[in-house]
Coordinates of C-alpha atoms and ligand atoms in Angstrom, one line a residue:
Chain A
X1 CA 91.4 94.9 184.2
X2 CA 87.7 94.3 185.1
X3 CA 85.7 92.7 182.2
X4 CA 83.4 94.6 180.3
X5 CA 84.0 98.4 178.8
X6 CA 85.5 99.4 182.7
X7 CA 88.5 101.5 182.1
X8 CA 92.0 100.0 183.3
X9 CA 93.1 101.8 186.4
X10 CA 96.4 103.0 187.0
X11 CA 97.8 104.5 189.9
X12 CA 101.6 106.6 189.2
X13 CA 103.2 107.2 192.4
X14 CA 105.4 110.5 191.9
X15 CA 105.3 113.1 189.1
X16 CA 108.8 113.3 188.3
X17 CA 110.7 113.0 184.7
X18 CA 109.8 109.0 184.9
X19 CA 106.2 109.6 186.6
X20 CA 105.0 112.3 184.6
X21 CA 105.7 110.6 181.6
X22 CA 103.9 107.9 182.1
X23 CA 101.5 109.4 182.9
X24 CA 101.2 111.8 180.2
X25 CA 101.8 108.6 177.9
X26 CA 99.4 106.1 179.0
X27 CA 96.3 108.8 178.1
X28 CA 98.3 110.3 174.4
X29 CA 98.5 106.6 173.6
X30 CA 95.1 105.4 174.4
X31 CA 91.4 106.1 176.2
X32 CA 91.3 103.1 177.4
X33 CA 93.0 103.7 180.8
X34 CA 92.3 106.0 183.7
X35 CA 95.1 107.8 185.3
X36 CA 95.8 108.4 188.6
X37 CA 99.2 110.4 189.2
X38 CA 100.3 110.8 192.9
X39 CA 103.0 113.2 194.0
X40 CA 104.1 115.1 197.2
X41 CA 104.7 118.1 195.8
X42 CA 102.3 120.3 194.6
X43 CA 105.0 121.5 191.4
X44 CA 108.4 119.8 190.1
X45 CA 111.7 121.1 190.2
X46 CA 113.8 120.2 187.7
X47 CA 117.3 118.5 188.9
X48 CA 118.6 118.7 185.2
X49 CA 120.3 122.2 184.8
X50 CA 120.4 122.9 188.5
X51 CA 123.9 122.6 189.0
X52 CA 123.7 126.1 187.2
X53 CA 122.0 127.7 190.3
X54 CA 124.9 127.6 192.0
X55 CA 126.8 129.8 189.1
X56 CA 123.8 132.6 189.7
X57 CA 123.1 131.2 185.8
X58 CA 119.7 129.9 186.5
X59 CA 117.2 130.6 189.2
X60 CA 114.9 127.4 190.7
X61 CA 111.6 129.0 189.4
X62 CA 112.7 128.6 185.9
X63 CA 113.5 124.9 186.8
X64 CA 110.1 124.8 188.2
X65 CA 107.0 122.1 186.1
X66 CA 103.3 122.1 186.8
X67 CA 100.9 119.3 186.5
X68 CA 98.2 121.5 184.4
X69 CA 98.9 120.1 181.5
X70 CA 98.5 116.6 182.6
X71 CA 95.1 117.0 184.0
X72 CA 93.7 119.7 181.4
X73 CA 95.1 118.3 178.4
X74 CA 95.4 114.5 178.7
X75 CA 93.0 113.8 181.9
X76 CA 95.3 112.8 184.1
X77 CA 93.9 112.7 187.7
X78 CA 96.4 114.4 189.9
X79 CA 96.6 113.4 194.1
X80 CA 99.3 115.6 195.9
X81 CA 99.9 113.6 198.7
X82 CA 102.6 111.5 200.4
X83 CA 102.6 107.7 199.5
X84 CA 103.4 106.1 202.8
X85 CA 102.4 102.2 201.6
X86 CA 102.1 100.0 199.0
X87 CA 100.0 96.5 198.7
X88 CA 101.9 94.3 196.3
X89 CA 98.9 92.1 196.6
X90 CA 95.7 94.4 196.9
X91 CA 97.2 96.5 194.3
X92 CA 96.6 99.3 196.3
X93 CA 98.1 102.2 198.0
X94 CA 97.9 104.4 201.1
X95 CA 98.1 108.1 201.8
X96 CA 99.2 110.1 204.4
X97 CA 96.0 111.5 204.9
X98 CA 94.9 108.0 205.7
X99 CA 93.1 107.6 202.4
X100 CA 93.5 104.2 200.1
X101 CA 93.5 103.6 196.4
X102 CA 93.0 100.7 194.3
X103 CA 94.1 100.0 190.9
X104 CA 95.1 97.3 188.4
X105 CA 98.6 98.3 187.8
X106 CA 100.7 100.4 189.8
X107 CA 103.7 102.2 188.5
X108 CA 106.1 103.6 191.0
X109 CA 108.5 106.0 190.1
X110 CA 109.7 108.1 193.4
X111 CA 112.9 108.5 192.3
X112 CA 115.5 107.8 195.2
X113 CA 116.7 108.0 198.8
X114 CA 120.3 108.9 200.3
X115 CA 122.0 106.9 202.4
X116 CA 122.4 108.3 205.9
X117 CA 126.2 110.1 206.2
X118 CA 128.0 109.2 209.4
X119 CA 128.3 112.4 211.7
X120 CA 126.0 114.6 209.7
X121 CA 123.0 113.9 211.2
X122 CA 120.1 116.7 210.5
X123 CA 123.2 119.5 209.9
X124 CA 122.3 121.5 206.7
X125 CA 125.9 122.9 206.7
X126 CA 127.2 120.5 203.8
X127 CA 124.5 119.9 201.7
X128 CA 123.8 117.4 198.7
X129 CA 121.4 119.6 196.3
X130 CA 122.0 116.5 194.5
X131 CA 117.2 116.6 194.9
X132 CA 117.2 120.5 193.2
X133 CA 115.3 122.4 196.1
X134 CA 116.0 124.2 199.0
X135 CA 119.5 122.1 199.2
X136 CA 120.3 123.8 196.0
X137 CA 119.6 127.6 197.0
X138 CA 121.4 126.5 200.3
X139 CA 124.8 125.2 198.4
X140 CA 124.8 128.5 196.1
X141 CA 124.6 130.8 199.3
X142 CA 127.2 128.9 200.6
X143 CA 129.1 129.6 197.7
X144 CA 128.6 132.9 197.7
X145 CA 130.1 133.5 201.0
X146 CA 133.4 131.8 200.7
X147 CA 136.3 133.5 201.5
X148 CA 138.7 134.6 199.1
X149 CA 141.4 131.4 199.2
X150 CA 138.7 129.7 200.7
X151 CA 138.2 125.6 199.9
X152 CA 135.2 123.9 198.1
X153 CA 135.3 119.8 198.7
X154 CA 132.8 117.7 196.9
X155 CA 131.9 113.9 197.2
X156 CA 131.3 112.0 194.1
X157 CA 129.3 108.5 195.4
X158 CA 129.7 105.0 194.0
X159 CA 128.5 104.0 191.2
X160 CA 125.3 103.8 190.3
X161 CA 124.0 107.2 191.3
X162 CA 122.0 109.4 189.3
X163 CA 123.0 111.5 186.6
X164 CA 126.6 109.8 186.7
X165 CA 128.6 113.1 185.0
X166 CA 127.0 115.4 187.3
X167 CA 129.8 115.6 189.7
X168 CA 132.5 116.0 187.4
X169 CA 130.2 118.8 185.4
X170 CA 129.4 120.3 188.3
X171 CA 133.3 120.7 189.7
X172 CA 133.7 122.2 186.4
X173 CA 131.7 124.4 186.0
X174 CA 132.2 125.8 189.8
X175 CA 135.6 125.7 189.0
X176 CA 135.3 128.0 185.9
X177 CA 133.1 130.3 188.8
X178 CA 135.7 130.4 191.1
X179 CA 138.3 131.5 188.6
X180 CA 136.6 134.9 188.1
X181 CA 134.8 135.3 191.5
X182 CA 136.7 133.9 194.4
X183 CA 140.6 134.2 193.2
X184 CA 143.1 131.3 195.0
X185 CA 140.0 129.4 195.5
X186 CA 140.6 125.9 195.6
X187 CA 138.2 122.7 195.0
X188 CA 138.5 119.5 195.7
X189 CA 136.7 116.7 193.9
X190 CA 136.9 113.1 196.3
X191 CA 135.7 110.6 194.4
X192 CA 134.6 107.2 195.7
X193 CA 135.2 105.5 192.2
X194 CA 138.4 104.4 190.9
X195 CA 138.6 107.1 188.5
X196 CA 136.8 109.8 186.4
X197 CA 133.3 107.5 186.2
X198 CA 132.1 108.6 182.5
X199 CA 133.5 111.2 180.0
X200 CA 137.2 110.7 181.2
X201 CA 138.4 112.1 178.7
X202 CA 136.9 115.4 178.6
X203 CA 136.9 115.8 181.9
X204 CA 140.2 114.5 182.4
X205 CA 141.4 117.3 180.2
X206 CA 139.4 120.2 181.5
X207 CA 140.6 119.3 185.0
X208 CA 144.0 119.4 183.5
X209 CA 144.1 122.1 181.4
X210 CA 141.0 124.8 182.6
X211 CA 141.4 124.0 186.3
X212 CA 145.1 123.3 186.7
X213 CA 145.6 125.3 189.6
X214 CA 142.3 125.0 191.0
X215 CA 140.6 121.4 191.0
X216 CA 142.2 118.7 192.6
X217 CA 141.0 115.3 192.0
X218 CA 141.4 112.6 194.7
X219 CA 140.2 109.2 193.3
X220 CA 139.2 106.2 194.8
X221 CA 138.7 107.9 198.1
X222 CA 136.0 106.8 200.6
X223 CA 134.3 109.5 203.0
X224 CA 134.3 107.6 206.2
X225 CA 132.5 110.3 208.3
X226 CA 132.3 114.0 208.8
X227 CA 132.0 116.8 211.5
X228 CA 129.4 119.5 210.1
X229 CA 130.5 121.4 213.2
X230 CA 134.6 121.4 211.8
X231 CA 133.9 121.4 208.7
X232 CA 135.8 118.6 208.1
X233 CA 135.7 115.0 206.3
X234 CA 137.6 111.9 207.5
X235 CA 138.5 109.7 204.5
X236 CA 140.0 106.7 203.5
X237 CA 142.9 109.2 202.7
X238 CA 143.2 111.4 205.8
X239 CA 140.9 114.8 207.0
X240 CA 139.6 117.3 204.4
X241 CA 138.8 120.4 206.0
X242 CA 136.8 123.1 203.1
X243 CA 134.9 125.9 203.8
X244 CA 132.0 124.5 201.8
X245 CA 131.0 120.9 201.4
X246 CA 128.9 119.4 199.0
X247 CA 128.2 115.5 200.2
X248 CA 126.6 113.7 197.2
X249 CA 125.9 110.7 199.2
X250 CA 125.2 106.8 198.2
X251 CA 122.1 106.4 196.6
X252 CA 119.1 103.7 196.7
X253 CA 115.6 104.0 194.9
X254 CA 113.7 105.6 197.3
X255 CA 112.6 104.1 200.4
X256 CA 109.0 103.2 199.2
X257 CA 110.7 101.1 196.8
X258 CA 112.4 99.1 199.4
X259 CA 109.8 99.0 201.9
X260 CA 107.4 98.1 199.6
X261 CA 109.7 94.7 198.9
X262 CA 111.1 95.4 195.6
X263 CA 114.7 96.4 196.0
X264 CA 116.1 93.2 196.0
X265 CA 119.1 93.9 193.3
X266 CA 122.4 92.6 194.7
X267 CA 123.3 95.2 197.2
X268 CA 119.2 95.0 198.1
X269 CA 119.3 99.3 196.3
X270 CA 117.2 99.4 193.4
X271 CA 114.8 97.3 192.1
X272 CA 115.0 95.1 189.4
X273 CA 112.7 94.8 186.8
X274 CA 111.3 92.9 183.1
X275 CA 112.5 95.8 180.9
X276 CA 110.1 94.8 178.7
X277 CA 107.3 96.1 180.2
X278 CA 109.2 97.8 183.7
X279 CA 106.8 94.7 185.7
X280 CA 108.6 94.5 189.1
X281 CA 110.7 90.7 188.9
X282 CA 108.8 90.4 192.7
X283 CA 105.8 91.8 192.3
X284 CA 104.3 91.9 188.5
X285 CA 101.6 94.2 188.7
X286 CA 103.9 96.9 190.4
X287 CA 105.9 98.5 187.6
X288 CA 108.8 100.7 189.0
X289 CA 110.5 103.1 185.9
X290 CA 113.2 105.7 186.5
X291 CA 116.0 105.9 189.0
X292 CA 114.2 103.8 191.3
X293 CA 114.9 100.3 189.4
X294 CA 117.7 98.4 188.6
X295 CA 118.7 97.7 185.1
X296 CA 121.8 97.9 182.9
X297 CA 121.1 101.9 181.6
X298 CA 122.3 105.0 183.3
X299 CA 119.8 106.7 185.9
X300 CA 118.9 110.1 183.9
X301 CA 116.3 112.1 183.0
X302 CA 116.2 111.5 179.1
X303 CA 116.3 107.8 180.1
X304 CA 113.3 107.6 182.6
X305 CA 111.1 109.4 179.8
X306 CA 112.1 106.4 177.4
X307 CA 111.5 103.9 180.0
X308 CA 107.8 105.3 181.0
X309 CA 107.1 105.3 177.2
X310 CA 107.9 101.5 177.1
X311 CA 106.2 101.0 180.3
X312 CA 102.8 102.8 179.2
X313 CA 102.9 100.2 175.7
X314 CA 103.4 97.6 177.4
X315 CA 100.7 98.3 179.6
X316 CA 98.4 99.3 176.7
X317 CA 99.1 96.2 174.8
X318 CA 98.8 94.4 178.7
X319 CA 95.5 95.5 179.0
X320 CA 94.2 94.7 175.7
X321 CA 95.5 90.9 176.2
X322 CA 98.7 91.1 174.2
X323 CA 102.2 91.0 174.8
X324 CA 104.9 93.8 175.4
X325 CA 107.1 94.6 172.7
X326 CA 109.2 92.7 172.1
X327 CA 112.4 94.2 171.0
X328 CA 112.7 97.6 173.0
X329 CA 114.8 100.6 171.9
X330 CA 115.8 103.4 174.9
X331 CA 118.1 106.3 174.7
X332 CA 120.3 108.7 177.1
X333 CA 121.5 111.9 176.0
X334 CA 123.7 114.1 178.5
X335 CA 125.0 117.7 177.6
X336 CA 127.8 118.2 180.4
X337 CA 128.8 121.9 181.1
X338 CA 132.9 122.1 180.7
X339 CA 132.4 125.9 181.4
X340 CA 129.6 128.5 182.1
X341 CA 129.6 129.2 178.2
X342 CA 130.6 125.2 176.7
X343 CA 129.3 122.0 177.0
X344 CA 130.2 118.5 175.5
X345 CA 128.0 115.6 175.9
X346 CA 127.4 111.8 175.9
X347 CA 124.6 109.5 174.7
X348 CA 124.0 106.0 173.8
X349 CA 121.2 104.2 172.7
X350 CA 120.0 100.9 174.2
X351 CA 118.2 97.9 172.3
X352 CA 116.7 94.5 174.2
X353 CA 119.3 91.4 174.1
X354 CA 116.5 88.7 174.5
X355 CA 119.4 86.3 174.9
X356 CA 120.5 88.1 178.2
X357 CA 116.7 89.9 178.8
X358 CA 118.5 93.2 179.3
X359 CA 119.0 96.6 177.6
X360 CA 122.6 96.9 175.8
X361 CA 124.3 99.8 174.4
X362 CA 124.7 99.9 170.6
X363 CA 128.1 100.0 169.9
X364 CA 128.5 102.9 167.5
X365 CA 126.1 104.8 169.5
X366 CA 127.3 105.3 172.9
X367 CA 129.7 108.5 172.5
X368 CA 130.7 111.2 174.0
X369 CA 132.2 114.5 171.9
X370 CA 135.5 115.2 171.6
X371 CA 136.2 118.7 173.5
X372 CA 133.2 121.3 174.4
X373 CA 132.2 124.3 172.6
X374 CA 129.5 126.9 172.7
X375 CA 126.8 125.5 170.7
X376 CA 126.8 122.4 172.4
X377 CA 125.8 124.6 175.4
X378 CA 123.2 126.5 173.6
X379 CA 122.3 123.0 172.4
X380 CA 121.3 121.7 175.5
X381 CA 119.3 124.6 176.3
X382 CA 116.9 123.2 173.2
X383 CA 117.5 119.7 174.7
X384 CA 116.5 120.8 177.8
X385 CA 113.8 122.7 176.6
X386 CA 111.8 119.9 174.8
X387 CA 112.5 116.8 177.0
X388 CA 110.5 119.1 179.7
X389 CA 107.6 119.7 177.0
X390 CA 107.9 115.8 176.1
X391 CA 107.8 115.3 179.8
X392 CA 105.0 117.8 181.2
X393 CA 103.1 119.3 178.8
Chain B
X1 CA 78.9 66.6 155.2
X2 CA 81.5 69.2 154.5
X3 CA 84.5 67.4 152.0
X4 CA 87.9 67.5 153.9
X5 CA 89.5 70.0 151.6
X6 CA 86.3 72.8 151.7
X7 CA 87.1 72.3 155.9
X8 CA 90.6 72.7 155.5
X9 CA 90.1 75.6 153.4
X10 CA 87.5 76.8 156.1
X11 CA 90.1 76.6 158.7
X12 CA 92.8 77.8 156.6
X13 CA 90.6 81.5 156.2
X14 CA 89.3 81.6 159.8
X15 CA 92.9 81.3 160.9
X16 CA 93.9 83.9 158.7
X17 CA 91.2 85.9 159.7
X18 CA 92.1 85.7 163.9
X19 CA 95.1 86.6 163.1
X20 CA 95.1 89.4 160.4
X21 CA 92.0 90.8 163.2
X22 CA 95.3 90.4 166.3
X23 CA 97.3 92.4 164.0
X24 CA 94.8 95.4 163.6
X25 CA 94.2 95.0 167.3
X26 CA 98.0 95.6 168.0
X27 CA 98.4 98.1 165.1
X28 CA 95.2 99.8 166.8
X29 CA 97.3 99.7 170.2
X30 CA 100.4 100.2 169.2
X31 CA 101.0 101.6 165.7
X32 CA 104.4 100.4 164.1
X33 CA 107.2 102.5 164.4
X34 CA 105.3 104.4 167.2
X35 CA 107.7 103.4 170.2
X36 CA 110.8 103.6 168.5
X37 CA 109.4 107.1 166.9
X38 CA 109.1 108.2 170.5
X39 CA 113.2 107.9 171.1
X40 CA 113.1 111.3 169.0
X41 CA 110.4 113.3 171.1
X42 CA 113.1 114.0 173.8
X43 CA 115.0 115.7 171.2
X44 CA 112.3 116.9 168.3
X45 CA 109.2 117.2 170.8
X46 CA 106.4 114.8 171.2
X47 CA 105.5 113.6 168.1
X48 CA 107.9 115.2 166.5
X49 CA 106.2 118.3 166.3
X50 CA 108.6 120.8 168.7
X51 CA 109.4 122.0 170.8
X52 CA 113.3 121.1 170.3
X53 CA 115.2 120.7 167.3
X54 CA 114.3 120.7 163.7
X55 CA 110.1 119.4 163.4
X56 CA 110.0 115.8 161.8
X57 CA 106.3 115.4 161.7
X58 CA 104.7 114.9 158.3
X59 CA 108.2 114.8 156.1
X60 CA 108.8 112.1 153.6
X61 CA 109.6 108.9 154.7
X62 CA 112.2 108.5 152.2
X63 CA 113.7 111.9 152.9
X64 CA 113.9 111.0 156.1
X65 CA 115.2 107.3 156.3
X66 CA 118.0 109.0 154.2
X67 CA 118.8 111.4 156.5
X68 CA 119.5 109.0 159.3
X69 CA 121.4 107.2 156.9
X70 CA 123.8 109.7 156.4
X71 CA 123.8 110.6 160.0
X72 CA 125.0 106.9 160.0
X73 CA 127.6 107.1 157.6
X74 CA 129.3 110.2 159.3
X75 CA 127.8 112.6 156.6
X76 CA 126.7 115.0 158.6
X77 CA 129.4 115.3 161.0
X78 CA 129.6 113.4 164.6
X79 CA 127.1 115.6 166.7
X80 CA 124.6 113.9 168.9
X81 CA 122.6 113.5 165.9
X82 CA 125.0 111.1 164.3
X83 CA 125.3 109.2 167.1
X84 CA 122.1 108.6 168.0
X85 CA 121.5 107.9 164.8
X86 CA 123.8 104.6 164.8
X87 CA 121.9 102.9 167.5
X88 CA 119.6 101.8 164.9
X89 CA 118.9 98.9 162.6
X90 CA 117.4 99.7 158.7
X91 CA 114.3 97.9 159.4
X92 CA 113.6 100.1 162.9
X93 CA 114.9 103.5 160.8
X94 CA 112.1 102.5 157.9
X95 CA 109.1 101.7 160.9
X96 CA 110.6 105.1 162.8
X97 CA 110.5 107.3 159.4
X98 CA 107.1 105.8 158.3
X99 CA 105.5 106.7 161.4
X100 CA 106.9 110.5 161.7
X101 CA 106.0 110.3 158.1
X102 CA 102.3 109.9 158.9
X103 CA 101.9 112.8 161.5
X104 CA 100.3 116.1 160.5
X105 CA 103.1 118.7 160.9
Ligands
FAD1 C1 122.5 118.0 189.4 C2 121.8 117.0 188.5 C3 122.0 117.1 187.1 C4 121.3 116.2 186.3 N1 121.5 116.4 184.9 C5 120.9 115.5 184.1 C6 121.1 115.6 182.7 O1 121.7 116.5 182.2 N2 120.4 114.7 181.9 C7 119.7 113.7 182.4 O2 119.1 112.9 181.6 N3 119.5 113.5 183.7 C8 120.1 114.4 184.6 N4 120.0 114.3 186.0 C9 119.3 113.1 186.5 C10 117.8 113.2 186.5 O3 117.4 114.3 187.3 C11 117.1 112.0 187.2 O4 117.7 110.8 186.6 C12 115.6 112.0 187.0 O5 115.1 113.1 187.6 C13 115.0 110.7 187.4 O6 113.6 110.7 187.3 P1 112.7 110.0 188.4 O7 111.3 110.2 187.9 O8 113.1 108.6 188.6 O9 112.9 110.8 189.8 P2 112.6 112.3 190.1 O10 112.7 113.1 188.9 O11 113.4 112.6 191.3 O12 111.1 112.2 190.6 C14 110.6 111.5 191.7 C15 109.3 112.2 192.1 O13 108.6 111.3 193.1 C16 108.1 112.1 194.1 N5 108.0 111.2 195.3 C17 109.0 110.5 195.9 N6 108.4 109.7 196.9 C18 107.1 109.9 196.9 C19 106.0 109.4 197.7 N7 106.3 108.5 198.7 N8 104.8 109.9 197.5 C20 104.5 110.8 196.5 N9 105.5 111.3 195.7 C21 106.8 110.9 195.9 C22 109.2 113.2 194.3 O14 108.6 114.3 195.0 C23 109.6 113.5 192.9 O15 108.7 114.5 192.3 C24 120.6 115.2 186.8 C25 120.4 115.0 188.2 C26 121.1 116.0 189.1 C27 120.9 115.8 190.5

């Protein structure tokens, strides 16, 4: 910060559930800072509940977040423009349309990349709508043409990826489609992890029990290329051939991240950070919060809202010469859709270990229900509902 | 000259005095119980005033710090609630409850 009454400048590169909350945060909590948010997209679509688009249950515009509230509300300064580079040292940034920014802190929180798939090259015909978009309306037209008896396949990735029950909730709940819309449809889940990643035992059982005849589960299976053109995938365990695909590829934080420097975790993917105050361990005025860094919580949405909130006290507390806090408390809350009419869900809360300097689960916190029922699902619809508001308005 | 103990007791106030002026600087930053508050505006809105479930903005401390207590104990079933509930320690449910205590519904 400059001396004298000059506001502290902050830049947020992109306005998604991390970047918008900080955003939002850093004015509610303080005048004393002057926000800059910058994000490609002129409006937001929510990933969170998109999985339901392909069930005809939701539609994207009802996924879809302005930045109004931001700027008329809490006086954030919106940019909708590209990032294409980052100055660790300057503290500055560059836009595609050539222009440059400078700022005291810089908080980055593009979300992430996919790795490349061998043999898919710029193909469209097995999409991830794992970024809810035009992937998303793409994979539920796709679905909507399958023949009767025809075959779904989808790829769960390693470990970490975002949203880590999102594959297994959404083979359910296409499963539970399938069943009433496209009878003798088959799908097949191929995972990449040893087993059932989170929630094993409720998904374990729905698999079992809902989707007997319909989901097959192939674990610990490794997609070693595929042929858009066949339809086909060759894995570690022979050729899948489906009539739609759904690739959820590999993930990294996204390539800004990384090409900015900071993505030097140990398979060089995310970056790792002070969760303290989210300060980048390379570079300490960059701050990275959301699925883009590396720490020990999962990479959802409730969870990037808790770490911007951290992120814009530490900075507040930075900027008036103190220290972060220093005993941190996050959370992650997931509502998983068993069927089109039940969810279960799965949550844990997270407090600092200054022994280790990382965020751990507390014990009798981190749950998951036992089964699924209907208000669970109408519960996440309230969930949903205000992490959104807490998020963008 | 100044006698030893008047200096000592000199520096003994101005001490106090940096540091009880820190502490309203950081309370002026960062209210107590703020942060950890904020672990429920996913859920119960920002602030704690909505949208989401049930408003916890301006209700009694006490009534509240009980609450999560029997959320805690299993008292109120083992929702979400409950379980969020458990990730907490009595001294961060008092700072939490205090702070959602002092908002205006
Ligand atoms: C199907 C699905 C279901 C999910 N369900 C849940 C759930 O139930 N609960 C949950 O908590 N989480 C869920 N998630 C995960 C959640 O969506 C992510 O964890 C969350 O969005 C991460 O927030 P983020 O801000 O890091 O990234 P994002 O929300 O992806 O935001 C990144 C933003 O940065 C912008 N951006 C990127 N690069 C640039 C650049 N160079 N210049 C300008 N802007 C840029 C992007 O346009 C984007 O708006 C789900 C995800 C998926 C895919």
């Amino acid at each position: 910060m400059q001396a004298g009454s000059s506001k502290a400048r902050v830049l947020v590169v992109g306005g998604g559930m991390a970047g918008a909350s900080v955003a939002k945060y850093l004015r509610l909590w303080g005048d004393s800072v002057d926000v800059t948010l910058v994000e490609r997209e002129a409006t937001y679509t929510s990933n969170i509940m998109s999985s339901l688009v392909l069930t005809g249950q939701r539609k994207l515009p009802s996924l879809t977040y302005r930045y109004d509230t931001l700027q008329r509300r809490y006086g954030v300064r919106l940019i909708v423009d590209n990032v294409v580079e980052i100055d660790p040292v300057a503290i500055s940034i560059k836009l595609a349309s050539g222009k440059r920014l400078a700022a005291d802190r810089i908080i980055l929180a593009p979300g992430i990349d996919f790795d490349p798939v061998p043999g898919l090259g710029e193909s469209s015909r097995m999409p991830h709508a794992w970024q809810a978009g035009p992937q998303t309306t793409l994979l539920a037209q796709q679905l909507a043409a399958l023949p009767a008896g025809g075959v779904v396949a989808i790829t769960v990735p390693k470990m970490p990826y975002r949203c880590p029950p999102g594959p297994y909730e959404r083979a359910c709940l296409i499963a539970d489609w399938l069943k009433e819309r496209k009878p003798r449809a088959k799908l097949i889940l191929i995972d990449a992890n040893p087993d059932i990643a989170v929630e094993k035992e409720n998904f374990r059982r729905a698999f079992n029990e809902l989707y007997g005849g319909i989901i097959e589960y192939r674990n610990g299976v490794d997609i070693i290329s595929v042929d858009p053109a066949q339809m086909t995938l060759a894995t570690s365990s022979g050729l899948v051939r489906a009539d739609v695909v759904n690739v959820i590829p590999q993930q990294r934080a996204a390539a800004l991240v990384a090409n900015t420097g900071l993505a030097t975790d140990k398979r060089a993917r995310f970056a790792p950070v002070d969760v303290l105050s989210y300060a980048s361990s390379v570079a300490p005025k960059l701050h990275v919060i959301g699925d883009s860094c590396a720490t020990t919580q999962p990479m959802a949405g409730q969870m990037a809202n808790q770490q911007a909130k951290i992120c814009a006290d530490a900075l507040a507390r930075i900027f008036a010469g103190q220290e972060p806090d220093s005993a941190p408390v996050t959370n992650s809350a997931c509502y998983s859709t068993i069927t089109r009419s039940e969810a279960g869900w799965m949550t844990a809360v997270f407090q600092y270990d200054s022994a280790s300097r990382v965020m751990k689960p507390a014990a009798a916190s981190a749950a998951a229900s036992q089964g699924w029922t209907r208000k669970n699902f109408e519960e996440m619809n309230t969930w949903f509902d205000a992490l959104m508001a807490d998020t963008f308005a | 000259m100044m006698s030893s103990r008047v200096a000592l007791a000199l520096l003994i106030a101005a001490a106090a005095l940096a540091a009880s002026q820190a502490a309203i600087a950081q309370t002026a930053i960062s209210p107590p119980g703020r942060l950890l508050a904020s672990n429920c505006f996913q859920c119960h809105g920002t602030n704690g005033k909505g949208p989401g479930f049930d408003k916890l903005a301006g209700k009694s401390a006490r009534k509240l710090f009980k609450e999560m207590k029997d959320y805690q104990a299993g008292k109120e079933g083992d929702g979400i609630m409950a379980r969020h509930a458990m990730g907490y320690s009595d001294a961060q449910l008092r700072e939490l409850c205090q702070w959602l205590s002092q908002q205006r519904r």
